CSV table of C-alpha atoms in Angstrom, one decimal:
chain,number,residue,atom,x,y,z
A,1,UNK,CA,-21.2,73.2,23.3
A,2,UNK,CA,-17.9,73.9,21.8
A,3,UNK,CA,-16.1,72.0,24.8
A,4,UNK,CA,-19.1,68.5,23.6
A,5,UNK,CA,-18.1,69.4,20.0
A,6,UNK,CA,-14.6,68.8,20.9
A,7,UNK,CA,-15.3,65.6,23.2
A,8,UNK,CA,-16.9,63.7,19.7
A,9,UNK,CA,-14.6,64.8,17.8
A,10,UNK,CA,-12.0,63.1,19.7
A,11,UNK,CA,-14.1,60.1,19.8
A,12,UNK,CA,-14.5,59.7,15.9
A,13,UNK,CA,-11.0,58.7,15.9
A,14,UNK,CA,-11.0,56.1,18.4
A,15,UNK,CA,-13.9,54.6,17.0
A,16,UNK,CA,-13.2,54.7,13.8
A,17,UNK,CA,-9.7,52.3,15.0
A,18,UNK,CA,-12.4,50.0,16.6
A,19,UNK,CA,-14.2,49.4,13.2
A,20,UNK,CA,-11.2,48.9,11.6
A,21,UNK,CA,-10.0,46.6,14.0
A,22,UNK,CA,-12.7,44.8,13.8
A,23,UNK,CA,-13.2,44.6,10.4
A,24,UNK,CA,-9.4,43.1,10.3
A,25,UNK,CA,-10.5,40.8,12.9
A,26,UNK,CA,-13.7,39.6,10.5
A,27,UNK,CA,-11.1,39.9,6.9
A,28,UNK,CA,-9.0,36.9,9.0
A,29,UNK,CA,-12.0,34.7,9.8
A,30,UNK,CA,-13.4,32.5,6.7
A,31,UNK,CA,-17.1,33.0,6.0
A,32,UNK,CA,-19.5,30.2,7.4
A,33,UNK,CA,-19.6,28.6,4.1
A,34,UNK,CA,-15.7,28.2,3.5
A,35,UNK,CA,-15.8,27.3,7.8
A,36,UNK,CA,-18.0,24.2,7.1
A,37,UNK,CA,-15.8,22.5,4.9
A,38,UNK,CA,-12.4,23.8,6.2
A,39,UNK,CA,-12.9,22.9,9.5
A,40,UNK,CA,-13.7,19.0,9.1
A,41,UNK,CA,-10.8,19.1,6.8
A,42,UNK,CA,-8.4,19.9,8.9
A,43,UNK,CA,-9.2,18.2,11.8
A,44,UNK,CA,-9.2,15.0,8.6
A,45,UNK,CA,-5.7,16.6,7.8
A,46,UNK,CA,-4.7,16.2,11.6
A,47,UNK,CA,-5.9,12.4,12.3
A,48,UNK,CA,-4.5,11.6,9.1
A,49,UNK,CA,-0.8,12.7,10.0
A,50,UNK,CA,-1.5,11.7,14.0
A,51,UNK,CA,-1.6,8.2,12.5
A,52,UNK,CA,1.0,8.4,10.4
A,53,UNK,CA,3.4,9.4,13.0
A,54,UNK,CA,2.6,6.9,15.0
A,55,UNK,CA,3.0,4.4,12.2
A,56,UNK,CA,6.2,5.8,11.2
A,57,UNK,CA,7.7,5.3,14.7
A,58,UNK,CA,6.2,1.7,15.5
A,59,UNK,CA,7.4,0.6,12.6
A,60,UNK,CA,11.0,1.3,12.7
A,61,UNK,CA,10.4,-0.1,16.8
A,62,UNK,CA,9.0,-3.8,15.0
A,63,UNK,CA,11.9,-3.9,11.7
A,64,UNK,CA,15.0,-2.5,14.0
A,65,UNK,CA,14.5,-4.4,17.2
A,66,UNK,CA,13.1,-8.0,16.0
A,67,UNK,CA,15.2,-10.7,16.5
A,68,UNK,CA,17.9,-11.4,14.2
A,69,UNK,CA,17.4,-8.2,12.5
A,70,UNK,CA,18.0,-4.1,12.2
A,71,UNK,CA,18.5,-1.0,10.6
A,72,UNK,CA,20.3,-3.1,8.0
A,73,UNK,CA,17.3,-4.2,6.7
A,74,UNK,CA,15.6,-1.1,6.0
A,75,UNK,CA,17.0,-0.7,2.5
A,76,UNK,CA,15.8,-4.3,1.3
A,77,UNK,CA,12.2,-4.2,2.7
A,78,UNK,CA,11.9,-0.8,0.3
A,79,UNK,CA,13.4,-1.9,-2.4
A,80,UNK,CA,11.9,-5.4,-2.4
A,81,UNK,CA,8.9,-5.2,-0.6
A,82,UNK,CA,7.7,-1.4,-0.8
A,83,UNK,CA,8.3,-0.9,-4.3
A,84,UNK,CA,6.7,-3.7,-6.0
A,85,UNK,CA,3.8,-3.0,-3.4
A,86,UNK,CA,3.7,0.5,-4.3
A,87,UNK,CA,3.4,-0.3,-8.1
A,88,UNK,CA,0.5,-3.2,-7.5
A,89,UNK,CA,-1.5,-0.5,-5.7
A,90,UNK,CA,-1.1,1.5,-8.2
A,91,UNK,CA,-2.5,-0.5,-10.8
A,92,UNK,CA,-5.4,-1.4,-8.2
A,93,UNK,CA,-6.3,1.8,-7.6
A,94,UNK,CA,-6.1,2.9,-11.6
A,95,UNK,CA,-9.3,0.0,-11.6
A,96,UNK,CA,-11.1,1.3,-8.5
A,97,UNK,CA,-11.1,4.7,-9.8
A,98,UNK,CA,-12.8,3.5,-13.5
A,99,UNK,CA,-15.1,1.2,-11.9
A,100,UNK,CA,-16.1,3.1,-8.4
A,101,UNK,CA,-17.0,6.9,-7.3
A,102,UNK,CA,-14.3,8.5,-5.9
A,103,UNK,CA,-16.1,8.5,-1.9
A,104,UNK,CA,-16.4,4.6,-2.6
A,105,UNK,CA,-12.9,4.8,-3.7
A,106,UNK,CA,-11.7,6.5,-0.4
A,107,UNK,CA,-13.5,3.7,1.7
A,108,UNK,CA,-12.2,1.1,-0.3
A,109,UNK,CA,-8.8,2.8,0.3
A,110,UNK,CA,-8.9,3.4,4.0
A,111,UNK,CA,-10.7,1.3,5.8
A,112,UNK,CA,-8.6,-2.1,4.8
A,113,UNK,CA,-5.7,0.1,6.3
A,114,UNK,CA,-7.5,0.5,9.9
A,115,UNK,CA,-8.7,-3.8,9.8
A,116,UNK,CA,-5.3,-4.5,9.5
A,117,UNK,CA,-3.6,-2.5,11.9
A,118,UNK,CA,-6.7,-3.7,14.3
A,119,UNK,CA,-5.7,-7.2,13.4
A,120,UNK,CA,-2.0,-7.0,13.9
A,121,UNK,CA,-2.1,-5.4,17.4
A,122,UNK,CA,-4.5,-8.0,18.8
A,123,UNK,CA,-4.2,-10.8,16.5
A,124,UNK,CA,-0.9,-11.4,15.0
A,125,UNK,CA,1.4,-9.8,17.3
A,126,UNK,CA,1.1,-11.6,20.4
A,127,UNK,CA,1.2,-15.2,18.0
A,128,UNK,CA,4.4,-14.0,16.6
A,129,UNK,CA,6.1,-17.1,18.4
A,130,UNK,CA,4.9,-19.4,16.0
A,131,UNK,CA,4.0,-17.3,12.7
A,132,UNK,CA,7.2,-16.1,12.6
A,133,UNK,CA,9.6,-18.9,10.9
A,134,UNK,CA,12.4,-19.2,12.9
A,135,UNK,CA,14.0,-22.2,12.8
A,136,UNK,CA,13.3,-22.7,9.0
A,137,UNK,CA,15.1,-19.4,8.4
A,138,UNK,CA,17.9,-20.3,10.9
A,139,UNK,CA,18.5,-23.9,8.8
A,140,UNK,CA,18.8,-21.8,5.8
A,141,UNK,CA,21.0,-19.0,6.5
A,142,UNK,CA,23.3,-22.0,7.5
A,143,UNK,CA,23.9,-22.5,4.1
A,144,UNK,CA,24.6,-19.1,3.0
A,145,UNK,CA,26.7,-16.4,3.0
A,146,UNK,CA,26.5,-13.5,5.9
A,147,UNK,CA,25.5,-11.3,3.0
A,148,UNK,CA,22.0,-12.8,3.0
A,149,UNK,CA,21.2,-11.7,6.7
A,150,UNK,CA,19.1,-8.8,6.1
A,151,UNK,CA,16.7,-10.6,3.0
A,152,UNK,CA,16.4,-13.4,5.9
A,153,UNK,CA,15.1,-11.7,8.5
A,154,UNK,CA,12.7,-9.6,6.4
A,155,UNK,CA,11.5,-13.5,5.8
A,156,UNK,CA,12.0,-13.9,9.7
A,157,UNK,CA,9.8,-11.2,10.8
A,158,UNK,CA,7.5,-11.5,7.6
A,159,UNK,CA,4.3,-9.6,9.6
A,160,UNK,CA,6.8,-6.9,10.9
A,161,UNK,CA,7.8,-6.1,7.1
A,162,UNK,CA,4.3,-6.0,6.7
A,163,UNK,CA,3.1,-3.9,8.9
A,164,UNK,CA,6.2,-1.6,7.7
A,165,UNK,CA,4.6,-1.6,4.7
A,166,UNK,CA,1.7,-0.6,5.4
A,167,UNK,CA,2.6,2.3,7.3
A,168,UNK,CA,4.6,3.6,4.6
A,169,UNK,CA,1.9,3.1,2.3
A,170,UNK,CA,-0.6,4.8,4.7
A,171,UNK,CA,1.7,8.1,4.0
A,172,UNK,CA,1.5,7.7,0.6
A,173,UNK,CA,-2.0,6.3,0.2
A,174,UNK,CA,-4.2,8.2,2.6
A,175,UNK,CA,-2.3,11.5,3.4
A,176,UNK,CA,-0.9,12.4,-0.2
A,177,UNK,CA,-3.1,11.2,-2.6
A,178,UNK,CA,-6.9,10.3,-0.9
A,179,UNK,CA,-6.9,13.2,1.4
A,180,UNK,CA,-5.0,15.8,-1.2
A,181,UNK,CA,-7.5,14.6,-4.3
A,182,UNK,CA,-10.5,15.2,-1.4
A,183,UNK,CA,-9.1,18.2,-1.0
A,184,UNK,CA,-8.8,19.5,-4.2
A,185,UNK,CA,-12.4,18.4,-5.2
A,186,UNK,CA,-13.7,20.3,-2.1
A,187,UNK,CA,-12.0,23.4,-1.9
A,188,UNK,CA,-11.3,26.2,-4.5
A,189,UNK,CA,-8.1,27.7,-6.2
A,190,UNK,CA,-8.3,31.2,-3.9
A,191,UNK,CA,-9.5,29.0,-0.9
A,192,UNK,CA,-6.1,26.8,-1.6
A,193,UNK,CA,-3.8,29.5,-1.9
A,194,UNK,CA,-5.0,30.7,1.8
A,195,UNK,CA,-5.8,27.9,3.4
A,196,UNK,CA,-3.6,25.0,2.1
A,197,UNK,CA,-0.7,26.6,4.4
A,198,UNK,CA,-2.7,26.1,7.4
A,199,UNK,CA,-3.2,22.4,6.6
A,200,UNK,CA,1.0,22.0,6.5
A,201,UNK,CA,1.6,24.0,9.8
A,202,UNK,CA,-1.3,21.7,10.9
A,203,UNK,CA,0.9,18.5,10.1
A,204,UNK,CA,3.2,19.6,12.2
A,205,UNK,CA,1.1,20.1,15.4
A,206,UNK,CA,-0.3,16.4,15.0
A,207,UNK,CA,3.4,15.4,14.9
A,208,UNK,CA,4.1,17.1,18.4
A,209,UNK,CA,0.4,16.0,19.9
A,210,UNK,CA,1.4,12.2,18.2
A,211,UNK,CA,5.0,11.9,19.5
A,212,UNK,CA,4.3,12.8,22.9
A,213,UNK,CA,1.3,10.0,23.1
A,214,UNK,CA,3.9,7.6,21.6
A,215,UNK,CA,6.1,8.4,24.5
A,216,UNK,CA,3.6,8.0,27.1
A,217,UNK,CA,2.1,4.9,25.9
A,218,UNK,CA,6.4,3.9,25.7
A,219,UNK,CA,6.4,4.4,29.6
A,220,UNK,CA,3.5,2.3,30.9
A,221,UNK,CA,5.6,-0.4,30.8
A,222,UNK,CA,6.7,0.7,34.6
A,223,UNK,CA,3.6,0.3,35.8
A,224,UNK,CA,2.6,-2.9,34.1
A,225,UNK,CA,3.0,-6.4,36.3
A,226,UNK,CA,5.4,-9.3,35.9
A,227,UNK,CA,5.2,-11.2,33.6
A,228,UNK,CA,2.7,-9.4,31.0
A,229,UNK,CA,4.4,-7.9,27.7
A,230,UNK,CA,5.2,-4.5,27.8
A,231,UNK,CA,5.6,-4.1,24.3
A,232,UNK,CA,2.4,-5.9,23.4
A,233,UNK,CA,0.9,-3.5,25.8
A,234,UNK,CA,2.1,-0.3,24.4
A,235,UNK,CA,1.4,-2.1,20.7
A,236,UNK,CA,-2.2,-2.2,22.0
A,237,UNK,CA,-2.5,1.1,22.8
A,238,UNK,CA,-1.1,3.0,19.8
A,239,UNK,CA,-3.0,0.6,17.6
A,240,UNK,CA,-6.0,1.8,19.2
A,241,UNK,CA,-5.3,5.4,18.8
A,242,UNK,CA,-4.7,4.6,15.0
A,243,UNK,CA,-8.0,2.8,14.2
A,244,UNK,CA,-9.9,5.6,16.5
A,245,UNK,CA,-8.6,8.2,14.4
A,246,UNK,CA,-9.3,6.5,11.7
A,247,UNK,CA,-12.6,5.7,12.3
A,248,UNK,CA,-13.0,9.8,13.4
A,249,UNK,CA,-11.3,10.3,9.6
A,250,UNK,CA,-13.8,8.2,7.7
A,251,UNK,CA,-17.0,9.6,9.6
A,252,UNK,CA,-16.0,13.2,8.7
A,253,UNK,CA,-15.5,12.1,5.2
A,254,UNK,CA,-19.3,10.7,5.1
A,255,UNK,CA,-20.4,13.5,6.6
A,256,UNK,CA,-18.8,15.9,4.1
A,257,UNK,CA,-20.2,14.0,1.5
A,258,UNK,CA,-23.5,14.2,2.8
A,259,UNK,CA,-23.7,17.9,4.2
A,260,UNK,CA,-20.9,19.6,2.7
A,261,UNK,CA,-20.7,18.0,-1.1
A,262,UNK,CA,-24.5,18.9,-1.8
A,263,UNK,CA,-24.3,22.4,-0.2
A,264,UNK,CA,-24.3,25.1,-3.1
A,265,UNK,CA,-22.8,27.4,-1.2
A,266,UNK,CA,-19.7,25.3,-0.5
A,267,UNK,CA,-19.6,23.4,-3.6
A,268,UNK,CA,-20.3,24.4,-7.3
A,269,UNK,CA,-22.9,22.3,-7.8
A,270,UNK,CA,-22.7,22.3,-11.8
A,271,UNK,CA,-19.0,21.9,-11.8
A,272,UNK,CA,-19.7,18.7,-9.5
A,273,UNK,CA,-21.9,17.1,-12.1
A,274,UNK,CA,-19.9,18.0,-15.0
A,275,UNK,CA,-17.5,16.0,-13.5
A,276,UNK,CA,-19.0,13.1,-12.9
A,277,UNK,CA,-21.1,13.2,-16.8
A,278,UNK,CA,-17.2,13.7,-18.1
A,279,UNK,CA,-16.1,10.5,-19.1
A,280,UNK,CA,-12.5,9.1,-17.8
A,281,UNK,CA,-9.4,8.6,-20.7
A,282,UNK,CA,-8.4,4.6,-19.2
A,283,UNK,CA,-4.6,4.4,-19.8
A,284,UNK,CA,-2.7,1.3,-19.0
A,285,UNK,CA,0.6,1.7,-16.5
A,286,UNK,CA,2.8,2.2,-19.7
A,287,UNK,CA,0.3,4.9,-21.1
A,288,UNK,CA,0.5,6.5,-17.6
A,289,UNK,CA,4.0,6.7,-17.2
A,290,UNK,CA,4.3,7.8,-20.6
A,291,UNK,CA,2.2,10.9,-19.8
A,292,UNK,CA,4.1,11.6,-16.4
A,293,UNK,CA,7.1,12.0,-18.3
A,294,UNK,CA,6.2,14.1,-20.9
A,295,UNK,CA,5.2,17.1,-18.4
A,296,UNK,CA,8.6,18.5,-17.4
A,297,UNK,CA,7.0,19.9,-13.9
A,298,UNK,CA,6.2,16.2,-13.2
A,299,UNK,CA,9.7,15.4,-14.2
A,300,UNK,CA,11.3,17.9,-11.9
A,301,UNK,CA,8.9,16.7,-9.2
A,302,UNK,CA,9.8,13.1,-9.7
A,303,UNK,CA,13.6,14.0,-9.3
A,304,UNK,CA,12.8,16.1,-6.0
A,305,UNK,CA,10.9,13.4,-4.3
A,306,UNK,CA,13.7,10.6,-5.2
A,307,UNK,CA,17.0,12.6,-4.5
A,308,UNK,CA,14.8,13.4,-0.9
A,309,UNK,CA,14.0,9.0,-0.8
A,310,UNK,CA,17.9,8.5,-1.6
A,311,UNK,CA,19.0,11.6,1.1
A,312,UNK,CA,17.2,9.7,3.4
A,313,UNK,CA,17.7,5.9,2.9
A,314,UNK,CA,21.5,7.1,3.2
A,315,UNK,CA,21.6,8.6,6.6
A,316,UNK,CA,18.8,6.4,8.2
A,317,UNK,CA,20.3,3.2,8.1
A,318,UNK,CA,23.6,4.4,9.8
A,319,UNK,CA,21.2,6.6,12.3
A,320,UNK,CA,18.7,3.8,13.3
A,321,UNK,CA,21.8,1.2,13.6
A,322,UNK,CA,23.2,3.4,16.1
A,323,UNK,CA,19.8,4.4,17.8
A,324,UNK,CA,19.1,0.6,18.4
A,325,UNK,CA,22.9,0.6,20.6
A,326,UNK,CA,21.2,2.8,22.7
A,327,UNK,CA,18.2,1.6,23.1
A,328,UNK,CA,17.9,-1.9,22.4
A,329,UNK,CA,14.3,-2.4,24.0
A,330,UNK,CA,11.2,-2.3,22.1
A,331,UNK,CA,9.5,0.2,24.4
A,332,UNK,CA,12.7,2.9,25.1
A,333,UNK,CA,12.9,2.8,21.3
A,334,UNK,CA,9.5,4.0,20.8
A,335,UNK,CA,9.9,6.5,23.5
A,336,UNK,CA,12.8,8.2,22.1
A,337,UNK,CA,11.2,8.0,18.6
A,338,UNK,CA,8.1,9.8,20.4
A,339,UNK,CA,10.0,12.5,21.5
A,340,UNK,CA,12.1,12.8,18.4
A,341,UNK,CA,8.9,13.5,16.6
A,342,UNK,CA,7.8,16.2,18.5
A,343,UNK,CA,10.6,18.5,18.4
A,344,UNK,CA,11.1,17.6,14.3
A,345,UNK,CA,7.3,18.8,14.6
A,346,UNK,CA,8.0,21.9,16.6
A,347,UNK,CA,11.1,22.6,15.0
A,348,UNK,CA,9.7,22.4,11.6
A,349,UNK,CA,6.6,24.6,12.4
A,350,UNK,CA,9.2,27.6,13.3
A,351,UNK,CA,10.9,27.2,10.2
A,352,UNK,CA,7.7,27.0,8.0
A,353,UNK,CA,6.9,29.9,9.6
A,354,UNK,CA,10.3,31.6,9.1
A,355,UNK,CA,10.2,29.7,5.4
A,356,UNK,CA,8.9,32.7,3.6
A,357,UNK,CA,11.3,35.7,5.2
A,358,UNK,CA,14.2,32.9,4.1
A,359,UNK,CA,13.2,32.6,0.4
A,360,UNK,CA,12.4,36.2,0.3
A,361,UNK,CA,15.6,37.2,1.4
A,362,UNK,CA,18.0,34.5,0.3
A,363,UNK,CA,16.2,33.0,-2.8
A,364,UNK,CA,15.0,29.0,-3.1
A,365,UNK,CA,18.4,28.1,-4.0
A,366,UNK,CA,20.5,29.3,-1.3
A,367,UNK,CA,18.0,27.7,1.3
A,368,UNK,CA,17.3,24.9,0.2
A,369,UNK,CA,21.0,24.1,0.3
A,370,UNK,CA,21.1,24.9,3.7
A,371,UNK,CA,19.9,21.1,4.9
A,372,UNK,CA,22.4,19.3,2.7
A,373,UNK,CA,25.3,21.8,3.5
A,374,UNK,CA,24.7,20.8,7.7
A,375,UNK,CA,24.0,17.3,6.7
A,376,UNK,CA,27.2,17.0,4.9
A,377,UNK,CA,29.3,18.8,7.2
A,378,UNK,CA,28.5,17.4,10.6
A,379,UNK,CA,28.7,13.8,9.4
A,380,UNK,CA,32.0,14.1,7.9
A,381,UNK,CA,33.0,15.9,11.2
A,382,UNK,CA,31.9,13.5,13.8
A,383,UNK,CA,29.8,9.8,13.8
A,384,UNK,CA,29.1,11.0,17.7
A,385,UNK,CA,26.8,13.3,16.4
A,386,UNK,CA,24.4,11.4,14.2
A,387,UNK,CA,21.5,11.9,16.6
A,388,UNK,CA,21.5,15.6,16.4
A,389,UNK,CA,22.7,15.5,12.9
A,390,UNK,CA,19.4,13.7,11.9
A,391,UNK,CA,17.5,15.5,13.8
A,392,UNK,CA,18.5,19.1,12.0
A,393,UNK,CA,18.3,17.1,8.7
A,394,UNK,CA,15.2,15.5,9.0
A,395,UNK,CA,13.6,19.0,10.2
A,396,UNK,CA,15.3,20.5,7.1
A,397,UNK,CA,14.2,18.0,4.7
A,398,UNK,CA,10.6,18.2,6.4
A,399,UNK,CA,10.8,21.8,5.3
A,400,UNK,CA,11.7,21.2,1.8
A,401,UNK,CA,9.3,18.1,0.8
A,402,UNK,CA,6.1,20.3,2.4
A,403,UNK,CA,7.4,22.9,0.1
A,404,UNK,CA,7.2,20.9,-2.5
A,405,UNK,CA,4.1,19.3,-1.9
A,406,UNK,CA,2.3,22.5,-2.1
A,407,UNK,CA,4.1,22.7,-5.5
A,408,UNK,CA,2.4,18.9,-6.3
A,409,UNK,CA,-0.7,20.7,-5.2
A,410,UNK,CA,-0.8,24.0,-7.0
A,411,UNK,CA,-0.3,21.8,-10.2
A,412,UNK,CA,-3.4,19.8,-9.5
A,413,UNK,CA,-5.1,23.0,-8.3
A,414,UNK,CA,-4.9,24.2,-12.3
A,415,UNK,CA,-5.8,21.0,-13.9
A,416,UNK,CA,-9.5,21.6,-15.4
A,417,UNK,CA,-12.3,20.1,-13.0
């Protein structure tokens, strides 16, 4: 008896680890309420940033290798294109939002996005030849200064500029404000604090699963038969993958709003219909801007976001003009840029996940000038390493702006709903 006694006493112990180890185990899995809405939005999250890689990398291929053009022209197609576009959507979607419900919004939003990209890829790419105003453009630059090259070929290769639009407004559009407003409708403050990290180391794993299917849609072109367009081939195929996504994006939407928005135990069901009965303050663009800049978080914000635009229109253009020396065809282009995007993916996911030890130990300050310091120091030491340069800077950067966008985030997190 005494010798039994002994036997379960020893096994208390070990199964009292079990239950604790279990009940870790079941602390670090969400409940089946938070699952059902967490779940389609990350895999929204992911389809959303595959795209945009993609984008981002095709259109850099179209602007930097067209004829008669390259990196040179990246600065006017922002400037002049971009920005006014980026201000008429804004005032566009100001009237959608007072006139529609926010899920029409998002359709309204999103699926013009994937029609175009469809379009481009099987329509106006391969008729390029003669939409594309060539000689008109050539009897003009005739006339004028050298100076005018770059605003001429944006005219030149008018589709290619804007398709790069697009794609940058697809960033801006879909990822940061549709998905991030869904987001924030969906989930709670406490379910943001844990779960809105995942979403940004998420990011990162699309952009190592995206690059690698840019660079193996890049290589077909060795297996493709005289005479047939490599390019328009590998244009195809990443088109493809963008409006598939999409289309994978847009049916988990609907079917949060059907299952997941009218489930109590996932959304609060009175909050919800307070917020639709609360009646929207319309402001005009000046009233709006007048109201961004009285909040001095907003102001801060807007300074982070355009000294990161400015850090990065500078070193681009000199690293994309080099980039097309080395590889001056379309498809070996979007090869490298496939690969480049999978180890800025990989390399920021170890830092994100180093991020926190950093600023614990060193402070914000001291690590966030890290990714200038390198930047600013490698260039001034050698133009022969740009590549790797951009590469440590863009990863850097990468670091800083998700950092910042979970700032954006908590903000919006605390506005009354």
């Amino acid at each position: 008896q005494i010798g039994m006694s002994d036997a379960v006493a020893a096994a208390e112990p070990e199964e009292e680890e079990k239950k604790s180890f279990f009940k870790k185990l079941k602390s670090i899995v969400p409940p089946a309420n938070e699952r059902k809405k967490l779940l389609p939005l990350a895999l929204m999250f992911f389809c959303i940033l595959f795209n945009y890689t993609i984008l981002r990398d095709t259109k850099d291929v179209l602007m930097v290798t067209a004829p008669k053009s390259g990196a040179e022209v990246i600065p006017f197609i922002k400037t002049y294109v971009n920005l006014p576009t980026a201000i008429g959507f804004t005032a566009v979607y100001a009237k959608l939002c007072d006139k529609l419900e926010q899920k029409d919004v998002f359709y309204a939003c999103t699926v013009p996005f994937l029609f175009f990209f469809a379009i481009f890829a099987w329509g106006i790419f391969p008729n390029t030849s003669w939409l594309h105003p060539h000689g008109f453009v050539d009897a003009i630059a005739s006339h004028l200064p050298a100076g005018f090259s770059a605003p001429l070929s944006i005219i030149r290769n008018w589709s290619y500029a804007v398709f790069y639009v697009m794609a940058e407004m697809w960033g801006s559009v879909v990822a940061s404000l549709l998905f991030w407003g869904f987001a924030n409708e969906v989930t709670t403050v406490d379910e943001a604090k844990k779960y809105y990290p995942l979403f940004g180391m998420g990011a990162n794993v699309a952009l190592i699963f995206s690059g690698q299917y840019v660079k193996w849609v890049s290589r077909m072109r060795a297996s493709l038969p005289p005479g047939v367009d490599p390019w328009g081939v590998s244009l195809k195929y990443l088109m493809a993958a963008v409006v598939g996504c999409g289309a994978l994006m847009t049916g988990i939407f609907s079917y949060m709003q059907r299952c997941v928005m009218t489930d109590p135990a996932c959304v609060d069901q009175e909050k919800r219909k307070n917020r639709a009965k609360k009646k929207k303050v319309k402001m005009g663009m000046r009233e709006s801007a007048k109201f961004l800049m009285n909040s001095p978080y907003i102001r801060d914000l807007a300074t982070l976001v355009i000294s990161y635009g400015m850090c990065i229109n500078i070193v681009e253009v000199s690293w994309k003009a080099k980039l097309k020396q080395a590889y001056p065809d379309p498809n070996a282009y979007s090869s490298f840029m496939g690969n480049f995007s999978s180890a800025t993916g990989a390399v920021t996911l170890i830092m994100m996940l180093l991020g926190r030890t950093i600023f614990e130990k060193f402070g914000w300050r001291k690590a966030a000038l890290v990714t200038p310091s390198v930047r600013n120091i490698t260039i001034e030491r050698s133009q022969r390493s740009i590549l790797f340069v951009y590469w440590i800077y863009s990863s850097g950067i990468d670091m800083a702006a998700f950092y910042a966008q979970i700032t954006n985030l908590s903000l919006l997190l605390f506005i009354p709903q």
